[in-house]
PDB file of N, CA and C in Angstrom:
ATOM      1  N   MET A   8       0.561   6.197  20.636  1.00 61.00           N
ATOM      2  CA  MET A   8      -0.111   5.018  20.354  1.00 61.00           C
ATOM      3  C   MET A   8       1.127   4.293  19.540  1.00 61.00           C
ATOM      4  N   THR A   9       1.222   3.121  20.087  1.00 75.00           N
ATOM      5  CA  THR A   9       2.495   2.216  19.676  1.00 75.00           C
ATOM      6  C   THR A   9       1.563   1.286  18.573  1.00 75.00           C
ATOM      7  N   GLU A  10       2.592   1.173  17.589  1.00 76.00           N
ATOM      8  CA  GLU A  10       1.884   0.713  16.247  1.00 76.00           C
ATOM      9  C   GLU A  10       2.524  -1.012  16.508  1.00 76.00           C
ATOM     10  N   LYS A  11       2.043  -1.796  15.819  1.00 84.00           N
ATOM     11  CA  LYS A  11       2.360  -3.435  16.027  1.00 84.00           C
ATOM     12  C   LYS A  11       2.452  -3.687  14.661  1.00 84.00           C
ATOM     13  N   LEU A  12       3.321  -4.657  14.360  1.00 80.00           N
ATOM     14  CA  LEU A  12       3.631  -5.452  13.464  1.00 80.00           C
ATOM     15  C   LEU A  12       2.795  -5.840  12.372  1.00 80.00           C
ATOM     16  N   SER A  13       1.549  -6.485  12.946  1.00 85.00           N
ATOM     17  CA  SER A  13       0.339  -6.574  12.512  1.00 85.00           C
ATOM     18  C   SER A  13      -0.133  -5.383  11.555  1.00 85.00           C
ATOM     19  N   ASP A  14       0.118  -4.069  12.067  1.00 91.00           N
ATOM     20  CA  ASP A  14      -0.622  -2.984  11.397  1.00 91.00           C
ATOM     21  C   ASP A  14       0.083  -2.787  10.009  1.00 91.00           C
ATOM     22  N   TYR A  15       1.166  -3.458   9.843  1.00 94.00           N
ATOM     23  CA  TYR A  15       1.979  -3.518   8.345  1.00 94.00           C
ATOM     24  C   TYR A  15       1.771  -4.785   7.773  1.00 94.00           C
ATOM     25  N   LEU A  16       2.030  -4.278   6.254  1.00 96.00           N
ATOM     26  CA  LEU A  16       1.948  -5.630   5.188  1.00 96.00           C
ATOM     27  C   LEU A  16       3.281  -5.330   4.518  1.00 96.00           C
ATOM     28  N   MET A  17       3.601  -6.748   4.282  1.00 96.00           N
ATOM     29  CA  MET A  17       4.821  -6.872   3.320  1.00 96.00           C
ATOM     30  C   MET A  17       4.706  -6.648   2.294  1.00 96.00           C
ATOM     31  N   THR A  18       5.477  -6.684   0.879  1.00 97.00           N
ATOM     32  CA  THR A  18       5.137  -6.185  -0.314  1.00 97.00           C
ATOM     33  C   THR A  18       4.104  -6.992  -1.140  1.00 97.00           C
ATOM     34  N   ALA A  19       4.237  -8.197  -0.751  1.00 97.00           N
ATOM     35  CA  ALA A  19       3.162  -9.336  -1.576  1.00 97.00           C
ATOM     36  C   ALA A  19       1.710  -9.093  -0.973  1.00 97.00           C
ATOM     37  N   GLU A  20       1.368  -9.144   0.435  1.00 97.00           N
ATOM     38  CA  GLU A  20       0.455  -8.460   0.782  1.00 97.00           C
ATOM     39  C   GLU A  20      -0.255  -7.638   0.329  1.00 97.00           C
ATOM     40  N   ALA A  21       0.366  -6.204   0.398  1.00 97.00           N
ATOM     41  CA  ALA A  21       0.187  -4.879   0.236  1.00 97.00           C
ATOM     42  C   ALA A  21      -0.168  -4.674  -1.366  1.00 97.00           C
ATOM     43  N   ALA A  22       0.484  -5.408  -2.034  1.00 97.00           N
ATOM     44  CA  ALA A  22      -0.046  -5.571  -3.761  1.00 97.00           C
ATOM     45  C   ALA A  22      -1.128  -6.044  -3.861  1.00 97.00           C
ATOM     46  N   GLU A  23      -1.386  -7.237  -3.122  1.00 97.00           N
ATOM     47  CA  GLU A  23      -2.817  -7.835  -3.456  1.00 97.00           C
ATOM     48  C   GLU A  23      -4.037  -7.257  -2.480  1.00 97.00           C
ATOM     49  N   PHE A  24      -3.504  -6.324  -1.623  1.00 96.00           N
ATOM     50  CA  PHE A  24      -4.524  -5.380  -0.814  1.00 96.00           C
ATOM     51  C   PHE A  24      -4.962  -4.170  -2.013  1.00 96.00           C
ATOM     52  N   LEU A  25      -4.036  -3.957  -2.846  1.00 96.00           N
ATOM     53  CA  LEU A  25      -4.516  -2.770  -3.462  1.00 96.00           C
ATOM     54  C   LEU A  25      -4.656  -3.321  -4.690  1.00 96.00           C
ATOM     55  N   GLY A  26      -4.902  -4.637  -5.190  1.00 95.00           N
ATOM     56  CA  GLY A  26      -5.092  -5.160  -6.438  1.00 95.00           C
ATOM     57  C   GLY A  26      -4.185  -4.820  -7.372  1.00 95.00           C
ATOM     58  N   VAL A  27      -2.854  -4.801  -7.348  1.00 96.00           N
ATOM     59  CA  VAL A  27      -1.536  -4.320  -8.227  1.00 96.00           C
ATOM     60  C   VAL A  27      -0.716  -5.464  -8.245  1.00 96.00           C
ATOM     61  N   SER A  28      -0.060  -5.551  -9.096  1.00 97.00           N
ATOM     62  CA  SER A  28       1.442  -6.418  -9.128  1.00 97.00           C
ATOM     63  C   SER A  28       2.401  -5.701  -7.982  1.00 97.00           C
ATOM     64  N   GLN A  29       3.136  -6.707  -7.535  1.00 97.00           N
ATOM     65  CA  GLN A  29       4.380  -6.138  -6.654  1.00 97.00           C
ATOM     66  C   GLN A  29       5.384  -5.118  -7.122  1.00 97.00           C
ATOM     67  N   ASN A  30       5.668  -5.024  -8.409  1.00 97.00           N
ATOM     68  CA  ASN A  30       6.201  -4.316  -9.448  1.00 97.00           C
ATOM     69  C   ASN A  30       5.870  -3.120  -9.215  1.00 97.00           C
ATOM     70  N   THR A  31       4.164  -3.205  -9.482  1.00 97.00           N
ATOM     71  CA  THR A  31       3.780  -1.943  -9.497  1.00 97.00           C
ATOM     72  C   THR A  31       3.906  -0.982  -8.231  1.00 97.00           C
ATOM     73  N   LEU A  32       3.777  -1.923  -7.464  1.00 97.00           N
ATOM     74  CA  LEU A  32       3.684  -1.579  -5.782  1.00 97.00           C
ATOM     75  C   LEU A  32       4.925  -0.951  -5.489  1.00 97.00           C
ATOM     76  N   ARG A  33       6.163  -1.856  -5.819  1.00 96.00           N
ATOM     77  CA  ARG A  33       7.124  -1.067  -5.675  1.00 96.00           C
ATOM     78  C   ARG A  33       7.771   0.291  -6.423  1.00 96.00           C
ATOM     79  N   THR A  34       6.954   0.269  -7.652  1.00 97.00           N
ATOM     80  CA  THR A  34       7.382   1.654  -8.261  1.00 97.00           C
ATOM     81  C   THR A  34       6.573   2.637  -7.794  1.00 97.00           C
ATOM     82  N   TRP A  35       5.471   2.496  -7.441  1.00 96.00           N
ATOM     83  CA  TRP A  35       5.032   3.635  -6.487  1.00 96.00           C
ATOM     84  C   TRP A  35       5.612   4.086  -5.270  1.00 96.00           C
ATOM     85  N   ALA A  36       5.739   3.236  -4.724  1.00 96.00           N
ATOM     86  CA  ALA A  36       6.675   3.366  -3.408  1.00 96.00           C
ATOM     87  C   ALA A  36       7.986   4.095  -3.636  1.00 96.00           C
ATOM     88  N   LYS A  37       8.546   3.793  -4.666  1.00 96.00           N
ATOM     89  CA  LYS A  37       9.859   4.509  -5.450  1.00 96.00           C
ATOM     90  C   LYS A  37       9.614   5.740  -5.438  1.00 96.00           C
ATOM     91  N   LEU A  38       8.452   6.134  -6.345  1.00 96.00           N
ATOM     92  CA  LEU A  38       7.770   7.285  -6.702  1.00 96.00           C
ATOM     93  C   LEU A  38       7.590   8.376  -5.688  1.00 96.00           C
ATOM     94  N   GLY A  39       6.942   7.670  -4.463  1.00 95.00           N
ATOM     95  CA  GLY A  39       6.735   8.415  -3.501  1.00 95.00           C
ATOM     96  C   GLY A  39       4.823   8.702  -3.376  1.00 95.00           C
ATOM     97  N   LYS A  40       4.518   7.561  -4.352  1.00 94.00           N
ATOM     98  CA  LYS A  40       3.009   7.815  -4.574  1.00 94.00           C
ATOM     99  C   LYS A  40       2.153   6.805  -3.278  1.00 94.00           C
ATOM    100  N   VAL A  41       3.138   6.156  -2.635  1.00 96.00           N
ATOM    101  CA  VAL A  41       2.497   5.371  -1.399  1.00 96.00           C
ATOM    102  C   VAL A  41       3.407   4.903  -0.565  1.00 96.00           C
ATOM    103  N   PRO A  42       3.191   5.589   0.822  1.00 96.00           N
ATOM    104  CA  PRO A  42       4.376   5.555   1.739  1.00 96.00           C
ATOM    105  C   PRO A  42       4.655   4.221   2.171  1.00 96.00           C
ATOM    106  N   VAL A  43       6.096   3.824   2.349  1.00 96.00           N
ATOM    107  CA  VAL A  43       6.631   2.584   2.557  1.00 96.00           C
ATOM    108  C   VAL A  43       7.767   3.184   3.744  1.00 96.00           C
ATOM    109  N   ARG A  44       7.807   2.039   4.489  1.00 95.00           N
ATOM    110  CA  ARG A  44       8.630   1.932   5.392  1.00 95.00           C
ATOM    111  C   ARG A  44       9.583   0.655   5.294  1.00 95.00           C
ATOM    112  N   VAL A  45      11.072   0.912   5.560  1.00 92.00           N
ATOM    113  CA  VAL A  45      12.034  -0.058   5.688  1.00 92.00           C
ATOM    114  C   VAL A  45      12.373  -0.753   6.889  1.00 92.00           C
ATOM    115  N   ASN A  46      11.949  -1.953   6.969  1.00 88.00           N
ATOM    116  CA  ASN A  46      12.323  -2.872   8.247  1.00 88.00           C
ATOM    117  C   ASN A  46      14.038  -2.627   8.394  1.00 88.00           C
ATOM    118  N   PRO A  47      14.934  -1.741   9.253  1.00 89.00           N
ATOM    119  CA  PRO A  47      16.006  -1.744   9.486  1.00 89.00           C
ATOM    120  C   PRO A  47      17.112  -3.192   9.834  1.00 89.00           C
ATOM    121  N   VAL A  48      16.209  -4.327   9.922  1.00 91.00           N
ATOM    122  CA  VAL A  48      16.924  -5.556  10.441  1.00 91.00           C
ATOM    123  C   VAL A  48      17.382  -6.217   9.203  1.00 91.00           C
ATOM    124  N   ASN A  49      16.208  -6.332   8.396  1.00 93.00           N
ATOM    125  CA  ASN A  49      16.186  -7.305   6.882  1.00 93.00           C
ATOM    126  C   ASN A  49      15.867  -6.087   5.871  1.00 93.00           C
ATOM    127  N   ASN A  50      15.858  -5.024   6.058  1.00 93.00           N
ATOM    128  CA  ASN A  50      15.506  -4.355   4.641  1.00 93.00           C
ATOM    129  C   ASN A  50      14.369  -4.509   3.844  1.00 93.00           C
ATOM    130  N   TYR A  51      13.180  -5.447   4.481  1.00 94.00           N
ATOM    131  CA  TYR A  51      12.234  -5.527   3.760  1.00 94.00           C
ATOM    132  C   TYR A  51      11.174  -4.281   4.079  1.00 94.00           C
ATOM    133  N   ARG A  52      10.470  -3.919   2.743  1.00 95.00           N
ATOM    134  CA  ARG A  52       9.707  -3.096   2.678  1.00 95.00           C
ATOM    135  C   ARG A  52       8.297  -3.616   3.462  1.00 95.00           C
ATOM    136  N   LEU A  53       7.887  -2.427   4.024  1.00 97.00           N
ATOM    137  CA  LEU A  53       6.649  -2.654   5.209  1.00 97.00           C
ATOM    138  C   LEU A  53       5.662  -1.397   4.705  1.00 97.00           C
ATOM    139  N   PHE A  54       4.423  -1.578   4.133  1.00 97.00           N
ATOM    140  CA  PHE A  54       3.202  -0.610   4.036  1.00 97.00           C
ATOM    141  C   PHE A  54       2.284  -1.010   5.497  1.00 97.00           C
ATOM    142  N   ARG A  55       2.015   0.262   5.625  1.00 96.00           N
ATOM    143  CA  ARG A  55       0.951   0.450   6.757  1.00 96.00           C
ATOM    144  C   ARG A  55      -0.464   0.378   6.157  1.00 96.00           C
ATOM    145  N   ARG A  56      -1.245  -0.602   6.775  1.00 96.00           N
ATOM    146  CA  ARG A  56      -2.635  -0.763   6.156  1.00 96.00           C
ATOM    147  C   ARG A  56      -3.074   0.512   5.940  1.00 96.00           C
ATOM    148  N   LYS A  57      -3.242   1.284   6.849  1.00 95.00           N
ATOM    149  CA  LYS A  57      -4.198   2.563   6.908  1.00 95.00           C
ATOM    150  C   LYS A  57      -3.308   3.601   5.945  1.00 95.00           C
ATOM    151  N   ASP A  58      -2.271   3.475   5.593  1.00 96.00           N
ATOM    152  CA  ASP A  58      -1.655   4.494   4.438  1.00 96.00           C
ATOM    153  C   ASP A  58      -2.077   3.532   3.293  1.00 96.00           C
ATOM    154  N   LEU A  59      -2.104   2.506   2.839  1.00 97.00           N
ATOM    155  CA  LEU A  59      -2.697   1.869   1.925  1.00 97.00           C
ATOM    156  C   LEU A  59      -4.400   2.343   1.751  1.00 97.00           C
ATOM    157  N   GLN A  60      -4.791   2.364   2.846  1.00 95.00           N
ATOM    158  CA  GLN A  60      -6.481   2.638   2.486  1.00 95.00           C
ATOM    159  C   GLN A  60      -6.619   3.879   2.167  1.00 95.00           C
ATOM    160  N   ALA A  61      -5.780   4.886   3.001  1.00 94.00           N
ATOM    161  CA  ALA A  61      -6.101   5.905   2.310  1.00 94.00           C
ATOM    162  C   ALA A  61      -5.425   6.533   0.789  1.00 94.00           C
ATOM    163  N   PHE A  62      -4.482   5.826   0.099  1.00 94.00           N
ATOM    164  CA  PHE A  62      -4.259   5.937  -0.928  1.00 94.00           C
ATOM    165  C   PHE A  62      -5.098   5.343  -1.741  1.00 94.00           C
ATOM    166  N   LEU A  63      -6.079   4.177  -1.640  1.00 93.00           N
ATOM    167  CA  LEU A  63      -7.243   3.705  -2.498  1.00 93.00           C
ATOM    168  C   LEU A  63      -8.029   4.983  -2.441  1.00 93.00           C
ATOM    169  N   ASP A  64      -8.750   5.461  -1.129  1.00 91.00           N
ATOM    170  CA  ASP A  64      -9.665   6.219  -1.165  1.00 91.00           C
ATOM    171  C   ASP A  64      -9.072   7.455  -1.854  1.00 91.00           C
ATOM    172  N   SER A  65      -7.839   7.739  -2.086  1.00 90.00           N
ATOM    173  CA  SER A  65      -7.283   9.045  -2.817  1.00 90.00           C
ATOM    174  C   SER A  65      -7.475   8.992  -4.371  1.00 90.00           C
ATOM    175  N   VAL A  66      -7.674   7.555  -4.539  1.00 87.00           N
ATOM    176  CA  VAL A  66      -7.544   7.537  -6.386  1.00 87.00           C
ATOM    177  C   VAL A  66      -8.808   7.079  -6.589  1.00 87.00           C
ATOM    178  N   ALA A  67      -9.681   6.729  -5.744  1.00 83.00           N
ATOM    179  CA  ALA A  67     -10.862   6.153  -6.230  1.00 83.00           C
ATOM    180  C   ALA A  67     -11.684   7.172  -6.586  1.00 83.00           C
ATOM    181  N   LYS A  68     -12.210   6.716  -7.556  1.00 75.00           N
ATOM    182  CA  LYS A  68     -13.169   7.520  -8.365  1.00 75.00           C
ATOM    183  C   LYS A  68     -14.838   6.970  -8.688  1.00 75.00           C
ATOM    184  N   PRO A  69     -15.800   7.808  -8.210  1.00 73.00           N
ATOM    185  CA  PRO A  69     -16.883   7.296  -8.302  1.00 73.00           C
ATOM    186  C   PRO A  69     -17.362   6.798  -9.899  1.00 73.00           C
ATOM    187  N   VAL A  70     -18.185   5.772 -10.107  1.00 71.00           N
ATOM    188  CA  VAL A  70     -18.357   5.101 -11.510  1.00 71.00           C
ATOM    189  C   VAL A  70     -20.088   6.016 -11.369  1.00 71.00           C
ATOM    190  N   SER A  71     -20.208   6.575 -12.783  1.00 71.00           N
ATOM    191  CA  SER A  71     -21.236   7.253 -12.866  1.00 71.00           C
ATOM    192  C   SER A  71     -21.906   6.149 -14.203  1.00 71.00           C
ATOM    193  N   ARG A  72     -23.094   6.136 -14.127  1.00 71.00           N
ATOM    194  CA  ARG A  72     -23.902   5.194 -15.306  1.00 71.00           C
ATOM    195  C   ARG A  72     -24.637   6.321 -16.259  1.00 71.00           C
ATOM    196  N   LYS A  73     -24.767   6.135 -17.326  1.00 71.00           N
ATOM    197  CA  LYS A  73     -25.292   6.944 -18.243  1.00 71.00           C
ATOM    198  C   LYS A  73     -26.694   6.387 -18.631  1.00 71.00           C
ATOM    199  N   ALA A  74     -27.765   7.576 -18.232  1.00 63.00           N
ATOM    200  CA  ALA A  74     -29.101   6.766 -18.607  1.00 63.00           C
ATOM    201  C   ALA A  74     -29.304   6.740 -20.161  1.00 63.00           C
ATOM    202  N   ASN A  75     -29.844   5.212 -20.384  1.00 61.00           N
ATOM    203  CA  ASN A  75     -29.712   4.976 -22.040  1.00 61.00           C
ATOM    204  C   ASN A  75     -31.546   5.143 -22.491  1.00 61.00           C
TER     205      ASN A  75
END
């Protein structure tokens, strides 16, 4: 299966997708928490949509409500 450029988001788009700042996303990528690829032509960071969704799924915690 070949990947398309549309499968990837640049830093600003990926940060918005995750609901965090671009700096937070860059830090997470540097720490290896979020997979990142680098475009060899322009050195832009690229984040695959399905990697971002998998990250969200892994950190999501169900919200439980206590009965009053």
